[in-house]
Coordinates of N, CA, C and O in Angstrom, one line a residue:
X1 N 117.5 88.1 71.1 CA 118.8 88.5 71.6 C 119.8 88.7 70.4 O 119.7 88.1 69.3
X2 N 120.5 89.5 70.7 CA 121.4 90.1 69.4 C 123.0 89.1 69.5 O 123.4 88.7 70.5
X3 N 123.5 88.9 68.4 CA 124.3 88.0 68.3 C 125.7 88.2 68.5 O 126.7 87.5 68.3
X4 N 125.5 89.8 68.9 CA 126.7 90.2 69.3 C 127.5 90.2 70.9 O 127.0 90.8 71.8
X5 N 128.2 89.7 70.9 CA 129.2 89.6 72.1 C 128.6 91.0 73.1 O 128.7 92.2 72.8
X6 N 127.9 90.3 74.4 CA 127.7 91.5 75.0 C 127.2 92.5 75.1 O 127.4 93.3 76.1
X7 N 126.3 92.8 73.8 CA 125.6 94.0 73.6 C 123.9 93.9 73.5 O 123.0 94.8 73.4
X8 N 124.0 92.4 73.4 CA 122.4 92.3 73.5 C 121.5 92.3 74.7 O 122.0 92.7 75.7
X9 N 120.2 92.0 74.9 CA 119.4 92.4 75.4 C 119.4 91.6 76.4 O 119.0 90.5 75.9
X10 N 119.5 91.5 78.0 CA 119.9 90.6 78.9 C 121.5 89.9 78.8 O 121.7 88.7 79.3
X11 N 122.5 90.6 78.1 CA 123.7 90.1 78.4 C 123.9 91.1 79.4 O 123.3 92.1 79.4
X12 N 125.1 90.6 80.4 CA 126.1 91.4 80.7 C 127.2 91.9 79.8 O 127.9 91.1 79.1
X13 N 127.4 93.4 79.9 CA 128.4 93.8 79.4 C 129.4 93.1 80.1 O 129.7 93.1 81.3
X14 N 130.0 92.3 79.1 CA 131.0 91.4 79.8 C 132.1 92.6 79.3 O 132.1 93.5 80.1
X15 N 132.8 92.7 78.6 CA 133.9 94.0 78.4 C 133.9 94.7 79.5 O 134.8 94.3 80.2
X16 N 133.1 95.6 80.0 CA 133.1 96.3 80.9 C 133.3 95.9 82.6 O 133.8 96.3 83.6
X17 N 132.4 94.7 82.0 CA 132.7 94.5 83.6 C 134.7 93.7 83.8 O 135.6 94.1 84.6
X18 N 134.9 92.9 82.8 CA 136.2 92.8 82.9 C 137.1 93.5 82.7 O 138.2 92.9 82.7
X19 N 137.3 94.8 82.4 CA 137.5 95.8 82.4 C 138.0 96.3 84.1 O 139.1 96.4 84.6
X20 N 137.1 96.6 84.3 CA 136.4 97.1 85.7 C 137.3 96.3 87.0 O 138.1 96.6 88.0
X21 N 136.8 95.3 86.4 CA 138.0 93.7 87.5 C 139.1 94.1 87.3 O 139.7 94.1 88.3
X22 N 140.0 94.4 86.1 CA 141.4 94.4 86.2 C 142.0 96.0 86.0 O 143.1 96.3 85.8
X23 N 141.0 96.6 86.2 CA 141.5 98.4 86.9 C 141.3 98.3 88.3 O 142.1 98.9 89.0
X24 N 140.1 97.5 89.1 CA 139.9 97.2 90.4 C 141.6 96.3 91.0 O 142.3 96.5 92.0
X25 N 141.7 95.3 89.8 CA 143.1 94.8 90.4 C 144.2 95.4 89.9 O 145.3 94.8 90.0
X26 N 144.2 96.3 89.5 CA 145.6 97.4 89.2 C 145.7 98.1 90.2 O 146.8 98.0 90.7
X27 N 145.1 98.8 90.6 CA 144.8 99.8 91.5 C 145.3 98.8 93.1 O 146.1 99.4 93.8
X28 N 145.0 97.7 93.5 CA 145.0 96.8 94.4 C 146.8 96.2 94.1 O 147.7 96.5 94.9
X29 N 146.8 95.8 93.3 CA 148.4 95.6 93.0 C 149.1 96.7 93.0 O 150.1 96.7 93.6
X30 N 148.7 97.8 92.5 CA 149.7 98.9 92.9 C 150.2 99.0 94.1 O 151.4 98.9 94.5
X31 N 148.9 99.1 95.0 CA 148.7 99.9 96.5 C 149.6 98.7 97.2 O 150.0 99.0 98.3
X32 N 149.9 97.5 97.0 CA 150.3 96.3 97.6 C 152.1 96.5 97.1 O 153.2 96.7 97.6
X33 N 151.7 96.5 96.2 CA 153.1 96.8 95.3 C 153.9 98.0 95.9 O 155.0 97.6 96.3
X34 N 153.6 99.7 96.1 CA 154.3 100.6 96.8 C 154.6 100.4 98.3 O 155.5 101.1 98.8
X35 N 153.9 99.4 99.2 CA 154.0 99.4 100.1 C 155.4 98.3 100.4 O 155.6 97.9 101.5
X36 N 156.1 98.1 99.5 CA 157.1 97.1 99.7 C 157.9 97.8 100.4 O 158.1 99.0 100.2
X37 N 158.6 97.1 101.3 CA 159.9 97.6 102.5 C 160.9 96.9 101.9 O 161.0 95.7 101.5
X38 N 162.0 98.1 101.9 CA 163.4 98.0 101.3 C 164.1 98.9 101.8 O 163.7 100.0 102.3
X39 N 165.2 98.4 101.8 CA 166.9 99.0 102.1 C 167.1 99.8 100.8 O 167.0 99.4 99.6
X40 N 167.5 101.1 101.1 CA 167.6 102.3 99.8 C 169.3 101.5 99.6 O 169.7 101.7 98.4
X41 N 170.0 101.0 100.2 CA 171.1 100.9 99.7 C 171.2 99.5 98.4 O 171.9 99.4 97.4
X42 N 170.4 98.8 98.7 CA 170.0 97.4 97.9 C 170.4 97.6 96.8 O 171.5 97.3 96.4
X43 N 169.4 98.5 95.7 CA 169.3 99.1 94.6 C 168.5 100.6 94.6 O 167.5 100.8 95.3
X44 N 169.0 101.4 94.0 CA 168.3 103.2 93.8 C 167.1 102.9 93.8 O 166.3 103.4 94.7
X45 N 166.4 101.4 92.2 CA 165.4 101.4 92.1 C 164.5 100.9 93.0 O 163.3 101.1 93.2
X46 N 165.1 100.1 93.7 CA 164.1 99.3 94.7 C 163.2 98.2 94.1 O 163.0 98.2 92.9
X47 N 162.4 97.0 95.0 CA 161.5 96.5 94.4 C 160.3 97.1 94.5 O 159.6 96.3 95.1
X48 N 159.9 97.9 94.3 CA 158.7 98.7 93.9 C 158.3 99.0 92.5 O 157.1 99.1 92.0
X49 N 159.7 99.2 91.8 CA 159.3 99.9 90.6 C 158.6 98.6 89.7 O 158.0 98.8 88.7
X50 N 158.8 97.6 90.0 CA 158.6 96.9 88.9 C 156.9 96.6 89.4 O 156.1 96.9 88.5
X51 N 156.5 96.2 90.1 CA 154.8 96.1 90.6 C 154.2 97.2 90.0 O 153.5 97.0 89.0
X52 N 154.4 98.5 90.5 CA 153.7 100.0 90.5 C 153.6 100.2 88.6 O 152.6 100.5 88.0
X53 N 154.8 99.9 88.2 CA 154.8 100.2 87.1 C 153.4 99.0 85.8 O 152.6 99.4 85.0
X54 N 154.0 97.6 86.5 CA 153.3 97.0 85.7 C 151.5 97.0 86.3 O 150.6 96.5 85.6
X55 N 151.4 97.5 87.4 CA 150.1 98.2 87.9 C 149.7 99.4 87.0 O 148.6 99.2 86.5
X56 N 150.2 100.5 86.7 CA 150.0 101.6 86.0 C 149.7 101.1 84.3 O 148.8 101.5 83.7
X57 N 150.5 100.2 83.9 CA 150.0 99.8 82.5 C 148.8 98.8 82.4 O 148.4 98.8 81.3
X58 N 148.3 98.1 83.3 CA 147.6 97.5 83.4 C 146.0 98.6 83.7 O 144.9 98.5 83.1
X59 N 146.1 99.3 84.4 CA 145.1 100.4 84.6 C 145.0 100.9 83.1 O 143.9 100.7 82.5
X60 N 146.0 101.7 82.5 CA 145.7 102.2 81.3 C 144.8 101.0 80.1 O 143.8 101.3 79.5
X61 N 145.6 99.8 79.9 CA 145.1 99.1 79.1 C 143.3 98.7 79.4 O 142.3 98.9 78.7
X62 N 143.3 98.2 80.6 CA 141.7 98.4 81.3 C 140.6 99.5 81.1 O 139.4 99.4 80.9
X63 N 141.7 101.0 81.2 CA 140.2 101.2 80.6 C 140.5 102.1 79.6 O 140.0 103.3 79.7
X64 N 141.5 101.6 78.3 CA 141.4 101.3 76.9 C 140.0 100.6 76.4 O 139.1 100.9 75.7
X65 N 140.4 99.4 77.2 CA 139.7 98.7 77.0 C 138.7 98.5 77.4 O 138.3 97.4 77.2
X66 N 137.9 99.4 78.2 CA 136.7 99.6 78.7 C 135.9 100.7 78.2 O 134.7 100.9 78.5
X67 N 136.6 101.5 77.1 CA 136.2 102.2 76.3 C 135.7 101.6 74.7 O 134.8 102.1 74.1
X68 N 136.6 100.5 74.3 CA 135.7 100.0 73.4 C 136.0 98.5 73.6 O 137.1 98.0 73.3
X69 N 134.9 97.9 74.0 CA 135.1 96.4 74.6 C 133.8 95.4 73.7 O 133.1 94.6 74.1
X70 N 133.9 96.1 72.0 CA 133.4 95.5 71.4 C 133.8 93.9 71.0 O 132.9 93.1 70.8
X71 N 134.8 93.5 71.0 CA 135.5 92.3 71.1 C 135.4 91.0 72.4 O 135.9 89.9 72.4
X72 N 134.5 91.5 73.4 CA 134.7 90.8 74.5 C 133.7 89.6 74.2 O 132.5 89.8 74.2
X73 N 134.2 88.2 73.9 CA 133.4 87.2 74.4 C 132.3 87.2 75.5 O 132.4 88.0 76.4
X74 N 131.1 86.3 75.3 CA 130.1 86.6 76.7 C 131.0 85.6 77.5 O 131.8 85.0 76.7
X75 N 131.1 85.3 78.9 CA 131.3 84.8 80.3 C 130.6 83.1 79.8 O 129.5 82.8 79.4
X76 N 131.6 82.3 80.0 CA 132.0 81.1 79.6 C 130.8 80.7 81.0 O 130.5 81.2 82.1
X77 N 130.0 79.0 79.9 CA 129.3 78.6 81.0 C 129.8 77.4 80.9 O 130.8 77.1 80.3
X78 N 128.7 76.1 82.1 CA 128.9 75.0 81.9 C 130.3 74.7 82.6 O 130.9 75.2 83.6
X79 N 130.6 73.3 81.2 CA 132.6 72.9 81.8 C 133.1 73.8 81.9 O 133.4 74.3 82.9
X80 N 133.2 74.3 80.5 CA 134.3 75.9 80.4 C 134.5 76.7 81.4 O 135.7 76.8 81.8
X81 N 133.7 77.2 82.1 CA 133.4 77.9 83.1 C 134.3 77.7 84.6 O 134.9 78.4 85.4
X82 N 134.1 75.7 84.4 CA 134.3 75.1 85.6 C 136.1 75.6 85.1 O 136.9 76.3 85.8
X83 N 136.3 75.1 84.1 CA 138.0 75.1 83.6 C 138.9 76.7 83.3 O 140.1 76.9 83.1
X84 N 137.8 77.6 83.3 CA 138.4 78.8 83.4 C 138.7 79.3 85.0 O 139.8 79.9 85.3
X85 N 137.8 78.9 85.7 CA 137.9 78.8 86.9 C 138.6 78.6 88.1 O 138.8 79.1 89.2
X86 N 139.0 77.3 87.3 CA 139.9 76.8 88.3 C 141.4 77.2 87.5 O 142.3 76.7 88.1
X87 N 141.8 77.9 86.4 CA 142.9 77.7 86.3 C 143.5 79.8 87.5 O 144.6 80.2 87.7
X88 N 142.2 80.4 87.9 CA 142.7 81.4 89.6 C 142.8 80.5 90.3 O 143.7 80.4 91.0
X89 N 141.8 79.4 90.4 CA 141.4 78.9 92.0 C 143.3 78.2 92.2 O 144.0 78.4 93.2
X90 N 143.5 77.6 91.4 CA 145.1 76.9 91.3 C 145.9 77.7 91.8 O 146.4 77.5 92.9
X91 N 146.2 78.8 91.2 CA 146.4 79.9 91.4 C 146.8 80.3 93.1 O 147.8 80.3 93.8
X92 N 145.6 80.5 93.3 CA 145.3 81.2 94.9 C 145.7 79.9 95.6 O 146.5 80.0 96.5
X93 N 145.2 78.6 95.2 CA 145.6 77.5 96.3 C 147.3 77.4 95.9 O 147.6 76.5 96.7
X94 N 148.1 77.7 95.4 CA 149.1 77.6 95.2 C 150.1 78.5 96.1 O 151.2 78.0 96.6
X95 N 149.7 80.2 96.4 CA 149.5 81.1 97.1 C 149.7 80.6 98.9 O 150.7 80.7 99.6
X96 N 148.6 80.1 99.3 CA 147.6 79.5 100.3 C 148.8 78.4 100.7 O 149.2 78.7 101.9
X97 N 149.5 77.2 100.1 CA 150.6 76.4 100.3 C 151.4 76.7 100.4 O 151.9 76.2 101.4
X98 N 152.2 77.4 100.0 CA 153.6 78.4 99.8 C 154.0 78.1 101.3 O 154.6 77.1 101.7
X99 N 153.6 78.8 101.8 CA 153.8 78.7 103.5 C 154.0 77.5 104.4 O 154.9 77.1 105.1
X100 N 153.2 77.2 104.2 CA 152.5 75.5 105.5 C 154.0 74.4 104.4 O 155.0 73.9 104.9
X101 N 153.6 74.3 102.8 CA 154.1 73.1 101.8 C 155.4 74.1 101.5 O 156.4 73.4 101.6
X102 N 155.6 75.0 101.3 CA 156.9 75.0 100.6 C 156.8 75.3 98.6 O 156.1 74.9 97.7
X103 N 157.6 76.1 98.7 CA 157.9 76.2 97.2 C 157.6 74.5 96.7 O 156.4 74.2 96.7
X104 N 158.6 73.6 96.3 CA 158.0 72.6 95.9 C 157.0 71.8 95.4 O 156.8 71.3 94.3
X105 N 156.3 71.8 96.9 CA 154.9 71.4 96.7 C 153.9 72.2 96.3 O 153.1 71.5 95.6
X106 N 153.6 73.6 96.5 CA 153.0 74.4 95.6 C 153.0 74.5 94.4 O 152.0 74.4 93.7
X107 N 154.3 74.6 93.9 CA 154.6 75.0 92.6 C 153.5 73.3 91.6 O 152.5 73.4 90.9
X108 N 154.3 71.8 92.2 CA 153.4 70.9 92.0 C 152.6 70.8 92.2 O 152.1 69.8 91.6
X109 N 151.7 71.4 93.0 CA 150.0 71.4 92.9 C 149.7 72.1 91.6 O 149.1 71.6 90.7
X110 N 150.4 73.4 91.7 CA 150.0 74.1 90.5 C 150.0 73.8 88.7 O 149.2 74.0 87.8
X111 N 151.3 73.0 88.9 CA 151.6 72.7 87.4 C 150.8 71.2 87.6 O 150.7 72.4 87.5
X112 N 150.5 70.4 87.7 CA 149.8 69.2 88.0 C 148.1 70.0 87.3 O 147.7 70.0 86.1
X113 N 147.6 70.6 88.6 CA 146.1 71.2 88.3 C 146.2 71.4 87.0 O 145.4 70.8 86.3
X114 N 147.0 72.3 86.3 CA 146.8 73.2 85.5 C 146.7 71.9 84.5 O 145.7 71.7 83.8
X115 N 147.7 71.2 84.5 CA 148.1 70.4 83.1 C 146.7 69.1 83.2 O 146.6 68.2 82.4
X116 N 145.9 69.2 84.0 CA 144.7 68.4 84.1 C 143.8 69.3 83.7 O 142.9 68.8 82.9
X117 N 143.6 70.8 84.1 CA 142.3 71.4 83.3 C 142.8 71.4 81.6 O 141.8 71.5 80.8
X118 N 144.1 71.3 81.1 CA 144.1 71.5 79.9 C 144.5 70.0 79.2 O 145.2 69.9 78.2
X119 N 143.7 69.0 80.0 CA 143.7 67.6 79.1 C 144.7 66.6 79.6 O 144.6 65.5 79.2
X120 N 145.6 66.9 80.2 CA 146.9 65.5 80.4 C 146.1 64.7 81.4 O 145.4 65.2 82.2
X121 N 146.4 63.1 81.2 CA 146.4 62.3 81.9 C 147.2 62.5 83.5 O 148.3 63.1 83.6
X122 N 146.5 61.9 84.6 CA 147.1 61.9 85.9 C 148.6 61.2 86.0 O 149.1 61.1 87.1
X123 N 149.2 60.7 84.9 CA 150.6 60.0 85.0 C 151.5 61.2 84.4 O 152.3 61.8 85.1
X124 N 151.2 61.7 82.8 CA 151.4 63.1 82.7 C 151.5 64.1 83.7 O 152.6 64.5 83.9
X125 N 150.5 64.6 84.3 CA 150.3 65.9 84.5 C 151.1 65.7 85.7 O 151.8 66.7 85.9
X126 N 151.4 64.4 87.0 CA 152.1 64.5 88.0 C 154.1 64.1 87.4 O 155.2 64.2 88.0
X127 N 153.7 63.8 86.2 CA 155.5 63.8 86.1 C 156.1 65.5 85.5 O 157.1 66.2 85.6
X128 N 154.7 65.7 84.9 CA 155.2 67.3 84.8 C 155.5 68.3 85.6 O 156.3 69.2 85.5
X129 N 154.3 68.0 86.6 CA 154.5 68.8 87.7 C 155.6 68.7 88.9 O 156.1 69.6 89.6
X130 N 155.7 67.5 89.0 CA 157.5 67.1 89.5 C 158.9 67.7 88.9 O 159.8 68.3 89.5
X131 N 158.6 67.4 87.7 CA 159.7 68.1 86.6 C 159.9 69.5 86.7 O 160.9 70.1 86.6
X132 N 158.5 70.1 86.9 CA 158.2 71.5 86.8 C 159.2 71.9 88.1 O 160.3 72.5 88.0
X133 N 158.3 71.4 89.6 CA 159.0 71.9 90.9 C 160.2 71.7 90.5 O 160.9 72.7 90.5
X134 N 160.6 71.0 90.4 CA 162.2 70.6 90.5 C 163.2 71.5 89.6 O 164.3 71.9 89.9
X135 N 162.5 71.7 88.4 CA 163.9 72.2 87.6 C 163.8 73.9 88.5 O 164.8 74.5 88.9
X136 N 162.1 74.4 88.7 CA 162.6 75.6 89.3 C 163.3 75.9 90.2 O 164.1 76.9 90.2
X137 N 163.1 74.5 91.6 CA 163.7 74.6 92.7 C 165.4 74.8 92.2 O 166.2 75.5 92.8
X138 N 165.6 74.1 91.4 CA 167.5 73.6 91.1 C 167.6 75.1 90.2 O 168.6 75.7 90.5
X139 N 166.9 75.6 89.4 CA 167.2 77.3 88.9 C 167.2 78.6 90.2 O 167.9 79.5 89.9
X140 N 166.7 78.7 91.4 CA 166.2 79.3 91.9 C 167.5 79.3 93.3 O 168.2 80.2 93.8
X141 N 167.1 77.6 93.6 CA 168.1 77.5 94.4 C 169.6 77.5 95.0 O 170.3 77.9 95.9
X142 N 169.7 76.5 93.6 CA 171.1 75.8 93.2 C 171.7 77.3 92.2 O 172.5 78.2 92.6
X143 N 171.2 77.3 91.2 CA 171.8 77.8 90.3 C 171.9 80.1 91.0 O 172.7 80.9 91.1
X144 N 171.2 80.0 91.1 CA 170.6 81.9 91.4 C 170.9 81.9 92.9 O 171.1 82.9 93.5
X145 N 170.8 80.4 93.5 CA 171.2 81.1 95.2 C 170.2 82.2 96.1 O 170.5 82.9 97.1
X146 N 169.2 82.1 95.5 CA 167.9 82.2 96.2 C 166.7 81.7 96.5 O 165.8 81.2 95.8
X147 N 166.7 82.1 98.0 CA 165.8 81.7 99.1 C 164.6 81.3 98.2 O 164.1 82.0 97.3
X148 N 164.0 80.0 98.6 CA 162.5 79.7 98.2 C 161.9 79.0 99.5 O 162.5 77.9 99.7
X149 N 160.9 79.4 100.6 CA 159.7 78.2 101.0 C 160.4 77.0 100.9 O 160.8 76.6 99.8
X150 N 160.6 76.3 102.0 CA 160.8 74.9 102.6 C 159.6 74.6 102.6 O 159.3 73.7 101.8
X151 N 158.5 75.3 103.4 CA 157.7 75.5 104.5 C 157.3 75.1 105.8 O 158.2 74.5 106.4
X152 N 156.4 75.2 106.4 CA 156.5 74.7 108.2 C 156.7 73.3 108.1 O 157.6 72.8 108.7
X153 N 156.0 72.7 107.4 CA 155.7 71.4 107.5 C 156.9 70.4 107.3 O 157.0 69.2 107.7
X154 N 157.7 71.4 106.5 CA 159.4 69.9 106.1 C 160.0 70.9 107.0 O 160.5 70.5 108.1
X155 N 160.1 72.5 106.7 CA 161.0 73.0 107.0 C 161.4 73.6 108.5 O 162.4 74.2 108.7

């Protein structure tokens, strides 16, 4: 096997295929992204431009980079794997709460998870993630005067 990233003999082109995934999700964020409903009086630009747009650069750099994806690391195994993993799965489960838990508690699932796949102790990572919800809630809420997720369950 050749010792190069991806180009040997039973690798996956890992470049390409990651490549592939985030022109597959440019394309997906665009189409989600233009479909946003707005009042033309709000702003000229609307919230559209800013998705569509960072969808369009995201497509180009993809497959830049799918053109020469000599640089690409192979596809993490083992722990790594588990810890690359879970820092989407947080992600999506953070998504998934929004609704039912509320800004709040999502946000603290999230920042909690994350600060455990990257090494903090369970006394750490839940005072961070407290700290975390909270200072956004009090920037978002208090301070900017916008709406965030109670959700069903408090709210």
């Amino acid at each position: 096997m050749s010792g190069s990233a991806g180009h040997g003999r039973g690798h996956l082109p890992t470049g390409r295929v990651a490549a592939a995934c985030l022109f597959l999700f440019a394309i997906a964020y665009g189409l989600i992204g233009a479909r946003i409903d707005y009042a033309f009086a709000s702003d000229p630009l609307g919230p559209r431009v800013f998705p569509v747009a960072l969808a369009i650069a995201l497509a180009v750099f993809a497959l830049l980079f799918a053109r020469r994806p000599e640089g690409a690391e192979d596809l993490p195994r083992g722990a790594l794997l588990g810890r690359t993993l879970a820092i989407p799965a947080l992600a999506v489960s953070a998504v998934l709460l929004m609704e039912p838990l509320g800004f709040p508690i999502a946000i603290f699932v999230l920042t909690t998870g994350v600060a455990r796949v990257f090494g903090a102790g369970w006394p750490r990572a839940v005072l961070g993630g407290a700290l975390h919800a909270a200072l956004w809630w009090s920037v978002f809420v208090a301070a900017l005067e916008v709406y965030l997720p109670t959700g069903t369950v408090f709210g």
